[in-house]
Short mmCIF file of C-alpha atoms in Angstrom, two decimals:
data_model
loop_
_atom_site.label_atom_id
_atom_site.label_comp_id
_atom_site.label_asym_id
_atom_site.label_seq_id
_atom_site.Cartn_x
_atom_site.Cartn_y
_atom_site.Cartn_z
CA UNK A 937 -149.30 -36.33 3.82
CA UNK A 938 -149.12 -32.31 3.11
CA UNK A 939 -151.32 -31.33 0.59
CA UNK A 940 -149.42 -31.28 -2.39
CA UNK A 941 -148.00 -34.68 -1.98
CA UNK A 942 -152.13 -35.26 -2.11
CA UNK A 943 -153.01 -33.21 -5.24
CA UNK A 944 -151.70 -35.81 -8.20
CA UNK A 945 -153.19 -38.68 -6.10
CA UNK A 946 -156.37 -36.43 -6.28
CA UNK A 947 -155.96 -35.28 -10.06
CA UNK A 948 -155.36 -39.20 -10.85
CA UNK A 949 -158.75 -39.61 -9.02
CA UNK A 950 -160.59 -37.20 -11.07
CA UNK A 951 -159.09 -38.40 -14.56
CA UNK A 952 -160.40 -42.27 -13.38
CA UNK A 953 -163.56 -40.81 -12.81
CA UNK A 954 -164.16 -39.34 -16.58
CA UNK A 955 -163.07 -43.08 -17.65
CA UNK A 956 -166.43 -43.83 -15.21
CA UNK A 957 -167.88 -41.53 -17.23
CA UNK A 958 -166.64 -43.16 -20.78
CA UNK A 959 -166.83 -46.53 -19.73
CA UNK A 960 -170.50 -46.23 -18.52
CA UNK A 961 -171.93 -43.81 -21.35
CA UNK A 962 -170.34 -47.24 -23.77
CA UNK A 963 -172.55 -49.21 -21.39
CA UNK A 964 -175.37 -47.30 -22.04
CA UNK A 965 -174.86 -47.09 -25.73
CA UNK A 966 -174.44 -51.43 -25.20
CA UNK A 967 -178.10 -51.17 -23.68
CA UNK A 968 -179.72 -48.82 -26.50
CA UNK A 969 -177.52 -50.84 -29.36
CA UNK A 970 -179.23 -53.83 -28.22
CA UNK A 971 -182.70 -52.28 -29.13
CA UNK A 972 -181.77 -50.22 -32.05
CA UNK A 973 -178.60 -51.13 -33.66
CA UNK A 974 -175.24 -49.79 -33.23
CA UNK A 975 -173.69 -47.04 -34.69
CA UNK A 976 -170.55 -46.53 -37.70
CA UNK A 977 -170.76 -50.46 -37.69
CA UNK A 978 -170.15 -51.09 -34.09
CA UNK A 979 -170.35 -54.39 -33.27
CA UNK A 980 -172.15 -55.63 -29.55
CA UNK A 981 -168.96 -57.79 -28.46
CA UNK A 982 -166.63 -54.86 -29.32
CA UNK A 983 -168.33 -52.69 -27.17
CA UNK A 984 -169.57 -55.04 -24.63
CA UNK A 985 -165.59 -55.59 -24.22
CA UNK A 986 -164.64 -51.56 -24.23
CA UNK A 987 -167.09 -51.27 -21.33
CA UNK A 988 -165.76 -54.06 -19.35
CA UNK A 989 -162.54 -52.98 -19.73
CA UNK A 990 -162.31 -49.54 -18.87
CA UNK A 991 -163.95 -50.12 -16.15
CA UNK A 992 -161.84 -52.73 -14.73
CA UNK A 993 -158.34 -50.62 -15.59
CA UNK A 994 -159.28 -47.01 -16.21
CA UNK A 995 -161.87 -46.69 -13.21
CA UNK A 996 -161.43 -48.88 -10.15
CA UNK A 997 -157.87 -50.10 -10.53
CA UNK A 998 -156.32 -46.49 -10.83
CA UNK A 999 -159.01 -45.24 -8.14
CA UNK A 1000 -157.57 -48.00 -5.98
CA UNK A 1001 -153.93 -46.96 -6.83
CA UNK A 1002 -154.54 -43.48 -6.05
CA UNK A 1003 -156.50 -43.77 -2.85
CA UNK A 1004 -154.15 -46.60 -1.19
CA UNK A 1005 -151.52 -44.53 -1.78
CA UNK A 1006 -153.37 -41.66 -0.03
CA UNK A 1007 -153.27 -43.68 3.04
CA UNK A 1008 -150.06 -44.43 3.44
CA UNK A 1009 -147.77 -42.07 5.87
CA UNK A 1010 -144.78 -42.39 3.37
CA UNK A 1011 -145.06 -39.68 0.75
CA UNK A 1012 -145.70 -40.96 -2.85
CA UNK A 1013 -142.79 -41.50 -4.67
CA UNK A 1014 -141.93 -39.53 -7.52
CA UNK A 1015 -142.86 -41.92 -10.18
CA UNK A 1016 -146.25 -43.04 -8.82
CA UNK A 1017 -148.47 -39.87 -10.60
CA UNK A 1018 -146.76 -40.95 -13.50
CA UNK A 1019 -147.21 -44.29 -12.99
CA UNK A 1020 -150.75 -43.47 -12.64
CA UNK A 1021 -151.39 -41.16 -15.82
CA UNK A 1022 -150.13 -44.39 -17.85
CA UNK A 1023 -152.21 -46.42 -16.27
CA UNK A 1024 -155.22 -44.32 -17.50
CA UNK A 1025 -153.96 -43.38 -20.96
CA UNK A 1026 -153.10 -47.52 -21.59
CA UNK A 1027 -156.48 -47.85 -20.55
CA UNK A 1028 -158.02 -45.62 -22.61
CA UNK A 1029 -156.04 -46.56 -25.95
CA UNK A 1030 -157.20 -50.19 -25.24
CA UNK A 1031 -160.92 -48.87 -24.73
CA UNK A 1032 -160.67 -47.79 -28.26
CA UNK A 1033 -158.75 -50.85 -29.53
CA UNK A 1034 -161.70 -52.77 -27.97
CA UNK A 1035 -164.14 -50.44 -29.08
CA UNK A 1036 -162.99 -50.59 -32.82
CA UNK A 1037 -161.27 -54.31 -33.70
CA UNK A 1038 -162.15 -56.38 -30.08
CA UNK A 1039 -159.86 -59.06 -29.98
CA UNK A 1040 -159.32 -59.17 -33.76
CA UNK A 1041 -155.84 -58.51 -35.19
CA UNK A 1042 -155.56 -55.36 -37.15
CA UNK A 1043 -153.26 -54.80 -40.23
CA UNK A 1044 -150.11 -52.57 -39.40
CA UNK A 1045 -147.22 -52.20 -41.14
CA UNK A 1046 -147.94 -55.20 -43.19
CA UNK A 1047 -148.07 -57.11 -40.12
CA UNK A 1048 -150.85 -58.61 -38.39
CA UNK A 1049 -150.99 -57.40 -34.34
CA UNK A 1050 -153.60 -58.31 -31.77
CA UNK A 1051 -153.42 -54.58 -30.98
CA UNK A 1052 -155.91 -55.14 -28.15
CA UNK A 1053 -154.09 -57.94 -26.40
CA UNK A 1054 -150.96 -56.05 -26.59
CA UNK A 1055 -152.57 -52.71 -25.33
CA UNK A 1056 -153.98 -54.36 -22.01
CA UNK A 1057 -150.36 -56.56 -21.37
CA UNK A 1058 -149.33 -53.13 -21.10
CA UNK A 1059 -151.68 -52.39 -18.34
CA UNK A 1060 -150.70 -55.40 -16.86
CA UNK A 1061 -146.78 -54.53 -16.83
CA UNK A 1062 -148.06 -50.82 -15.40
CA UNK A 1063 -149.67 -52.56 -12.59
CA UNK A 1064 -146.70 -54.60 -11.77
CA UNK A 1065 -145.25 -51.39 -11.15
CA UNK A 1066 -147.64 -49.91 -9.05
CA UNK A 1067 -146.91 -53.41 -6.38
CA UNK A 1068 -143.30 -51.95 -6.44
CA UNK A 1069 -144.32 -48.71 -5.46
CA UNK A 1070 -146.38 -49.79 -2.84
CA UNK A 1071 -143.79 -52.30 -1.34
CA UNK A 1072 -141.13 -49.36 -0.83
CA UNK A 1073 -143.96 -46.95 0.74
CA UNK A 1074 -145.50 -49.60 3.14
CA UNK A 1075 -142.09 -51.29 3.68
CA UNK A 1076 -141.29 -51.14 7.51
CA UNK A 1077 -144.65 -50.67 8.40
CA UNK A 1078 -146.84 -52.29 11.31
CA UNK A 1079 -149.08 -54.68 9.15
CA UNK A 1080 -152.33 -52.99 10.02
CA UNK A 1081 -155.77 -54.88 9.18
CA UNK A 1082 -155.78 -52.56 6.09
CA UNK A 1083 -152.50 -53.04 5.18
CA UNK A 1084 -152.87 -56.73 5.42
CA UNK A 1085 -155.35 -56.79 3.16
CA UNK A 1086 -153.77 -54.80 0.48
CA UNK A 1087 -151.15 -56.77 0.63
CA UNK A 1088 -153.20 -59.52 0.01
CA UNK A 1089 -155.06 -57.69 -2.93
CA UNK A 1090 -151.81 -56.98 -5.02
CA UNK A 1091 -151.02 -60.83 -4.71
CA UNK A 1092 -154.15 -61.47 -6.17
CA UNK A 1093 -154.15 -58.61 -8.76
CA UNK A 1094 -150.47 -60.26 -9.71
CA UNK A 1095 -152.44 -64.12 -9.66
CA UNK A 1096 -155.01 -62.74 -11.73
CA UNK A 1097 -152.59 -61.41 -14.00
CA UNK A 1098 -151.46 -64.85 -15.00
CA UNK A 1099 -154.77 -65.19 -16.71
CA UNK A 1100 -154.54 -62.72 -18.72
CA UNK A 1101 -150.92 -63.57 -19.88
CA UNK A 1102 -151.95 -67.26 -20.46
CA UNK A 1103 -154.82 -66.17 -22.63
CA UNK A 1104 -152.56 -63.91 -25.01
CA UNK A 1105 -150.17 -67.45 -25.20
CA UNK A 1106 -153.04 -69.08 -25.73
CA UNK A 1107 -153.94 -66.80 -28.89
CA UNK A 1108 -150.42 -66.79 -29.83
CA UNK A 1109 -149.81 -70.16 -30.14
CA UNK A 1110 -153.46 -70.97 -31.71
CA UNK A 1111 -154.80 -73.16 -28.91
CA UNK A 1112 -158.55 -73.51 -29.34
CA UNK A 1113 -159.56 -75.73 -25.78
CA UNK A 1114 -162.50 -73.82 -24.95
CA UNK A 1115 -162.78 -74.70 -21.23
CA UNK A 1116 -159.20 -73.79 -21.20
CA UNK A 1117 -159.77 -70.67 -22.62
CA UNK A 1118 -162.51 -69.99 -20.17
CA UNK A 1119 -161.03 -70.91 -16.86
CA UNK A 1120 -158.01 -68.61 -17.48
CA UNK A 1121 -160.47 -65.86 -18.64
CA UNK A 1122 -161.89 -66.25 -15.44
CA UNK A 1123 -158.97 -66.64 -13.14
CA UNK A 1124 -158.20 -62.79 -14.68
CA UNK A 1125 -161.36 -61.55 -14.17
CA UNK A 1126 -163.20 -63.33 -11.54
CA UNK A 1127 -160.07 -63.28 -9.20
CA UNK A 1128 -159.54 -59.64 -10.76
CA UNK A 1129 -162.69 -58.27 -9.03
CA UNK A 1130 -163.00 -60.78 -6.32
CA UNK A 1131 -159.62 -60.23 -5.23
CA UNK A 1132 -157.94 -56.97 -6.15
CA UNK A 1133 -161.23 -54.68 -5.92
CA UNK A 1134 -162.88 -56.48 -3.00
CA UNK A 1135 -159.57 -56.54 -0.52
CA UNK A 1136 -158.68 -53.44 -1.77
CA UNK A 1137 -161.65 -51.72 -0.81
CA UNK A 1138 -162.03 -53.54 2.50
CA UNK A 1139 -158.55 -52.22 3.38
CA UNK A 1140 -160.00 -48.77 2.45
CA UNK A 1141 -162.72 -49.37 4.77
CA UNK A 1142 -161.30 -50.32 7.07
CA UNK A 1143 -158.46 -47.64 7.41
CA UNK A 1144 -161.35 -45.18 7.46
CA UNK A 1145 -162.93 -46.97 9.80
CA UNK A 1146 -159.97 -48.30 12.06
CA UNK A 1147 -161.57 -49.28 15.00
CA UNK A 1148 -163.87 -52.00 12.53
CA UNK A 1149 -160.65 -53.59 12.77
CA UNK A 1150 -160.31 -54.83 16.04
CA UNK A 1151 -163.30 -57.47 16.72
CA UNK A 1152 -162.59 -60.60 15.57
CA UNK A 1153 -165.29 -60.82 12.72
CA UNK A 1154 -162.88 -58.61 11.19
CA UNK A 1155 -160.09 -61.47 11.39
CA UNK A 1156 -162.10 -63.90 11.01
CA UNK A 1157 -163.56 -62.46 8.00
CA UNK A 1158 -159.93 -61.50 6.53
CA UNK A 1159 -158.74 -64.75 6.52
CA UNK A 1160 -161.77 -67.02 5.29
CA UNK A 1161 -161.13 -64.31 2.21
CA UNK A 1162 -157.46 -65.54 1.57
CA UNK A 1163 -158.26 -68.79 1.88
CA UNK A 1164 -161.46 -69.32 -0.35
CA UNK A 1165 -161.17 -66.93 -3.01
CA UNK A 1166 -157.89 -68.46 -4.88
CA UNK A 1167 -160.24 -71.56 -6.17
CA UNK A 1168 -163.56 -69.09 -6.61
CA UNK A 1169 -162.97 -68.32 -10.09
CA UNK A 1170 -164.06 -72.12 -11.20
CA UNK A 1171 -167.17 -71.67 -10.09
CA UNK A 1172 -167.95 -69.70 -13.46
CA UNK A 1173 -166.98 -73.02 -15.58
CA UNK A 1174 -169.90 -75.27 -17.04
CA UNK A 1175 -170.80 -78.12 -14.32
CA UNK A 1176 -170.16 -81.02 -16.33
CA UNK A 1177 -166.48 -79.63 -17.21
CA UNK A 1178 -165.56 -80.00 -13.65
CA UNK A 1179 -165.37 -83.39 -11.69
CA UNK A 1180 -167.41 -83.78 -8.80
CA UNK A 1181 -164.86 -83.84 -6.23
CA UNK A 1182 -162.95 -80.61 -7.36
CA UNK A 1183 -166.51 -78.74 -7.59
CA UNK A 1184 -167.21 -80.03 -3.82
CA UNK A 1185 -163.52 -78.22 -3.50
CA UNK A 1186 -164.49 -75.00 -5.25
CA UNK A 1187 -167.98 -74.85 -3.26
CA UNK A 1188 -166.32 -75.46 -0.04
CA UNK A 1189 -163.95 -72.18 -1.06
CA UNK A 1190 -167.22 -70.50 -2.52
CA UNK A 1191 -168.27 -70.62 0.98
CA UNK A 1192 -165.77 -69.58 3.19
CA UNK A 1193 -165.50 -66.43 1.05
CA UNK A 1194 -169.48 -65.92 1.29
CA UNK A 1195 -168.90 -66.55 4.86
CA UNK A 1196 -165.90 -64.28 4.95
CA UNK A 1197 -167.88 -61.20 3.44
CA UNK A 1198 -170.64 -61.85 5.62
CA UNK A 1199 -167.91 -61.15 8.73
CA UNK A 1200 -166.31 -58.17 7.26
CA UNK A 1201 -169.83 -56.38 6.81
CA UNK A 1202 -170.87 -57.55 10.46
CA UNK A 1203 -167.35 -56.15 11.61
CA UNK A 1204 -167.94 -52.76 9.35
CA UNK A 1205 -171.44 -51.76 9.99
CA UNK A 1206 -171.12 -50.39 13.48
CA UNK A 1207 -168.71 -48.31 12.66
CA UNK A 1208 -170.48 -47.13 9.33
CA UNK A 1209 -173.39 -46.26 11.26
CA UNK A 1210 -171.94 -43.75 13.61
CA UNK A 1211 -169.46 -42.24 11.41
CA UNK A 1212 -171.13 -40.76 8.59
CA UNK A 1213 -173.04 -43.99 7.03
CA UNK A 1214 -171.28 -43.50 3.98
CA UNK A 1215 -170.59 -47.30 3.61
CA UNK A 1216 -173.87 -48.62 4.42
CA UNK A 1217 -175.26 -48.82 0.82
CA UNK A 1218 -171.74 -50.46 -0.16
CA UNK A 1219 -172.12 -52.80 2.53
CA UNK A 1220 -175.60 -54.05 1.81
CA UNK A 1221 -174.33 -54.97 -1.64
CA UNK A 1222 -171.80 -56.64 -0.43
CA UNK A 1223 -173.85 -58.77 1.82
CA UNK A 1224 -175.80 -59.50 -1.80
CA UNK A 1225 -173.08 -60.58 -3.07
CA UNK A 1226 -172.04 -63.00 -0.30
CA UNK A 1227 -175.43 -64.38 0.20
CA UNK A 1228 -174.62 -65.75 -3.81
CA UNK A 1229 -171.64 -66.83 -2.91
CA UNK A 1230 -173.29 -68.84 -0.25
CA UNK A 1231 -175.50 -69.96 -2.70
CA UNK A 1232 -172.99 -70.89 -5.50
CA UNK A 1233 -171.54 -72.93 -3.34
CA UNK A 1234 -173.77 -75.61 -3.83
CA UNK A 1235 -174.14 -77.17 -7.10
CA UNK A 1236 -177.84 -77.44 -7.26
CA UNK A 1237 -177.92 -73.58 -5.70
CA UNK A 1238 -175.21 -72.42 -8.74
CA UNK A 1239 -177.57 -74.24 -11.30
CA UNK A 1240 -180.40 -72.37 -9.84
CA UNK A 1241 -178.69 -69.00 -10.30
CA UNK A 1242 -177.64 -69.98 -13.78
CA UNK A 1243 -181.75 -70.76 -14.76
CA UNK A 1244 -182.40 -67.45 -13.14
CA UNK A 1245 -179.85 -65.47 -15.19
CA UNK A 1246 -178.61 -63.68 -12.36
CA UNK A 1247 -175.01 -63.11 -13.86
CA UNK A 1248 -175.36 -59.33 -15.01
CA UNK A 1249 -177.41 -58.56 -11.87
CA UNK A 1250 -174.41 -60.14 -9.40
CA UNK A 1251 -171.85 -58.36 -11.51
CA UNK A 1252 -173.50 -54.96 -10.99
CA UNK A 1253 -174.03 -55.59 -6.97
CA UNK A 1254 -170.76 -56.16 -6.88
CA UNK A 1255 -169.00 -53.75 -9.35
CA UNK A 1256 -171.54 -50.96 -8.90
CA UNK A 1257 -173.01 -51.58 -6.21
CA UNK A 1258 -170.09 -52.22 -3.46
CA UNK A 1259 -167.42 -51.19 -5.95
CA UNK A 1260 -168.28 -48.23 -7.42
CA UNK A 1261 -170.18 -46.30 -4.18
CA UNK A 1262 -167.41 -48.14 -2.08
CA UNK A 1263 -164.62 -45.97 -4.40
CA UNK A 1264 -166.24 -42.99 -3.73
CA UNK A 1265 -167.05 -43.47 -0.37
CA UNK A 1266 -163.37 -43.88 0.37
CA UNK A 1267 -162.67 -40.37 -1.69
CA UNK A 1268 -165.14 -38.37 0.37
CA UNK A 1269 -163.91 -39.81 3.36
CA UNK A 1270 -160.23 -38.99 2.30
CA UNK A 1271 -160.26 -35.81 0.53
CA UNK A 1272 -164.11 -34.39 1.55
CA UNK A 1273 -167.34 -33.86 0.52
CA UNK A 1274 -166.50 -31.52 -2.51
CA UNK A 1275 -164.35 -34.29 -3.97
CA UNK A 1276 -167.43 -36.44 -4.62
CA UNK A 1277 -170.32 -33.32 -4.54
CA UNK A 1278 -172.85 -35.50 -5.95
CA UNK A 1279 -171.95 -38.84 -4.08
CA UNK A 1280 -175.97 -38.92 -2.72
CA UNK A 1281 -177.38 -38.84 -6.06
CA UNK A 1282 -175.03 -41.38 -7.47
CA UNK A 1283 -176.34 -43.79 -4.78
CA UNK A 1284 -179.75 -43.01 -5.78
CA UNK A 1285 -178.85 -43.57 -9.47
CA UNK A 1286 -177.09 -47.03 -8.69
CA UNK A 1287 -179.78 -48.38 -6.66
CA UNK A 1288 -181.82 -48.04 -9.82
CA UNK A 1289 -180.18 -49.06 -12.26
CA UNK A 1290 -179.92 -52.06 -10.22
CA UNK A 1291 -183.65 -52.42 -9.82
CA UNK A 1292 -184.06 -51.83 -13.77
CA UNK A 1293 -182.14 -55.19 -14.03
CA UNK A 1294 -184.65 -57.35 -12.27
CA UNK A 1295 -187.28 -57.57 -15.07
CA UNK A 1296 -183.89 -59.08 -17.34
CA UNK A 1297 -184.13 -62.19 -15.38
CA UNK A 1298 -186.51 -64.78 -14.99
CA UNK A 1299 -187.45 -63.54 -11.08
CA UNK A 1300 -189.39 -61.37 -12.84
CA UNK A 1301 -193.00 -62.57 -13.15
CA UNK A 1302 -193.93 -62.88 -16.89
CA UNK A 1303 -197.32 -62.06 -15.77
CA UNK A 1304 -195.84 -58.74 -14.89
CA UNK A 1305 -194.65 -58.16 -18.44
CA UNK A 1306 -190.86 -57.77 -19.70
CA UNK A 1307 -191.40 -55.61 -23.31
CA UNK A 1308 -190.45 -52.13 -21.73
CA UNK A 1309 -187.40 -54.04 -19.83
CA UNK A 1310 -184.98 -53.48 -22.16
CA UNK A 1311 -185.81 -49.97 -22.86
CA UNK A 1312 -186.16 -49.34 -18.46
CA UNK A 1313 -182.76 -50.60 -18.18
CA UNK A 1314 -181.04 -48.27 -20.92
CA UNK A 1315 -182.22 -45.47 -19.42
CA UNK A 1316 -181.73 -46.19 -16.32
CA UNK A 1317 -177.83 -47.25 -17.24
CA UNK A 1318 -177.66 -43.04 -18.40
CA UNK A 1319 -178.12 -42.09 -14.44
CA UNK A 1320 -174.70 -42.90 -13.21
CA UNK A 1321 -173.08 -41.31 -15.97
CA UNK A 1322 -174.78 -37.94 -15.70
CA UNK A 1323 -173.93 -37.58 -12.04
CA UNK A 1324 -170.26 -38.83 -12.52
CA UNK A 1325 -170.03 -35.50 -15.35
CA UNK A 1326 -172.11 -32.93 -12.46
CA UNK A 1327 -169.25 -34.41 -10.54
CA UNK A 1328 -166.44 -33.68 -12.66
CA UNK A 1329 -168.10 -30.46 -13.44
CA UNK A 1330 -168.03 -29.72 -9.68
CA UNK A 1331 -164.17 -29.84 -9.43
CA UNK A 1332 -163.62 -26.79 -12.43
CA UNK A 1333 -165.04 -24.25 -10.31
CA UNK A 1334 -162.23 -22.45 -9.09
CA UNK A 1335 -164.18 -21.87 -5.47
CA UNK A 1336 -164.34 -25.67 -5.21
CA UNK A 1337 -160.57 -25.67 -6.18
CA UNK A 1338 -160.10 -23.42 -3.38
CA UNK A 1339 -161.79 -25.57 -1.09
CA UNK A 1340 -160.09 -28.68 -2.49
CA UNK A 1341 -156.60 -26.99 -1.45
CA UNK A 1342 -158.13 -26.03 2.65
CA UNK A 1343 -159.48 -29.52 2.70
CA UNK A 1344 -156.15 -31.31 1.53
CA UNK A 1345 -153.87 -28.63 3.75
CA UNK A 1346 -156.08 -30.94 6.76
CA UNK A 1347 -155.30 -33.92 5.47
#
């Protein structure tokens, strides 16, 4: 692409990035409201929510958008920076929905609206226009490894979506079922992350990367994916709510996507190595992650996890860990270093604020002591956050916007 075909791809970049920046400064104030108390009668599942949230739409899924689209050869269509900046702005007006009211209906009008629930179907209709977009620029193309894969991440973005639209029925028409409830809350966000961000970003890696693509741990690996992750999303439901036979099911899918992970990093890291080891810290969080899947798999291993309380350690090796570095990872390696100045103290800050997470969960010898956890992980949670701002701060200068303009005229 010439480089202003490139610039609102970049701009939509930058404005996911300050959500980042929001959306991780709320999970910092999470940490500290958990010692201290929140502020102007914030509540911990309100904000707990507005995290989650923005970073699922305002950071990685517009990220994604923006940096598929910058690999395409078609030129952007008209609509898609548009496309984008509503994409970010729903996000951000449901951040503050979630922030203020969580899922509770607010008085408007003399009418009672689940303004939350209505705020992110509207994300959900924006994304359904984004898979549009992208069918018309990669229509006619050869089905590359990447492509294939993002091909395979929209369908899952659009079977994750289903989720979320049964849980707003669900609310609508009053059903209580509380296993219900749960499985379709995860079938939006376990297939949500599994699905949409992992492929997505495996695509980006591998279009960076292209001759990854060629062994066949990289086929192997891309379709043990397809085929396991559909069912993964059960996993998350309480043992004795699932009969035996369909949990044997689910682990058997649990482990052809740990297995399927486990190929695409084997297939990856070569290439990583040589070519600027910018995905190597991505990658070894992504073999974390499939080593639990591996373990999940088995019922006795998944119960294990569960007495460990590994859940908000797992969803930080995957969402910040192999996520988050793998987004900007992808940036640098489209648009150059200056895009992502700080991108080596971001890894630094990741890597510990995953370490500060450690002494949450019961791996953590007691003998050791846990009092100052709480207070080492809130800190810690600030790191990211400051170099995402040095980051943003980095792009104002107008000699970096010079650069920014010579680096995307090479593009």
């Amino acid at each position: 692409m010439q480089h202003t075909e490139q610039r609102p791809l970049r701009r939509a970049w930058l404005a996911a990035l300050f959500c980042f920046v929001v959306a991780g400064a709320t999970g910092s104030l999470l940490r500290f409201g958990m010692l201290g108390g929140f502020p102007a009668g914030l509540q911990l599942l309100n904000v707990r929510h507005a995290h989650s949230h923005l970073m699922y739409f305002g950071w990685v899924t517009p990220a994604l958008m923006a940096l598929i689209a910058a690999r395409l050869p078609a030129p952007p269509s008209r609509g898609l920076p548009r496309l984008l900046a509503a994409i970010i702005a729903a996000s951000l007006a449901a951040y503050v929905s979630f922030l203020l009211t969580g899922y509770r209906p607010v008085n408007i009008g003399g009418s009672s609206l689940p303004t939350s629930t209505i705020l992110a179907g509207l994300n959900v209709l924006l994304w359904y226009g984004f898979v549009a977009i992208y069918r018309r620029m990669a229509r006619g193309l050869p089905r590359y490894p990447w492509l294939r894969l993002w091909d395979a991440a929209l369908g899952f973005l659009v079977l994750s979506s289903l989720g979320a639209w049964g849980l707003a029925l669900s609310n609508v028409l009053g059903l209580e079922d509380p296993i219900w409830s749960l499985a379709l809350t995860h079938l939006f966000l376990d297939i949500f992350a599994d699905g949409w961000f992992v492929l997505a970003l495996l695509g980006l890696a591998y279009a960076a990367l292209p001759e990854a693509a060629t062994g066949r741990a990289a086929r192997w690996g891309e379709t043990l994916l397809v085929a396991g992750l559909p069912l993964t999303f059960l996993l998350s439901l309480p043992a004795g709510s699932v009969p035996g036979a369909v949990r044997w099911l689910v682990g058997g899918a649990a482990l052809l996507v740990g297995a399927g992970l486990l190929a695409n990093v084997w297939a990856l890291l070569p290439a990583a190595w040589e070519k600027g080891r910018l995905w190597l810290v991505p990658l070894a969080f992504l073999s974390l992650k499939a080593v639990a899947e591996l373990v999940m798999s088995v019922p006795a291993g998944a119960a294990w996890a569960g007495s460990m309380a590994l859940r908000i350690p797992y969803l930080h090796w995957l969402l910040l860990g192999f996520v988050t570095l793998g987004v900007i990872a992808a940036a640098e390696q489209r648009w150059g270093r200056r895009a992502v100045s700080a991108r080596p103290w971001m890894v630094g800050a990741v890597i510990l604020l995953e370490l500060s997470l450690m002494p949450l969960t019961l791996l953590w010898p007691p003998s050791w002591g846990t009092a100052w956890a709480l207070q080492i992980a809130a800190w810690a949670s600030l790191g990211p956050v400051l170099v995402a701002i040095v980051m943003l701060v980095a792009q104002s200068r107008p000699q970096n916007r010079e650069a920014e303009t010579t680096a995307l005229v090479e593009v």
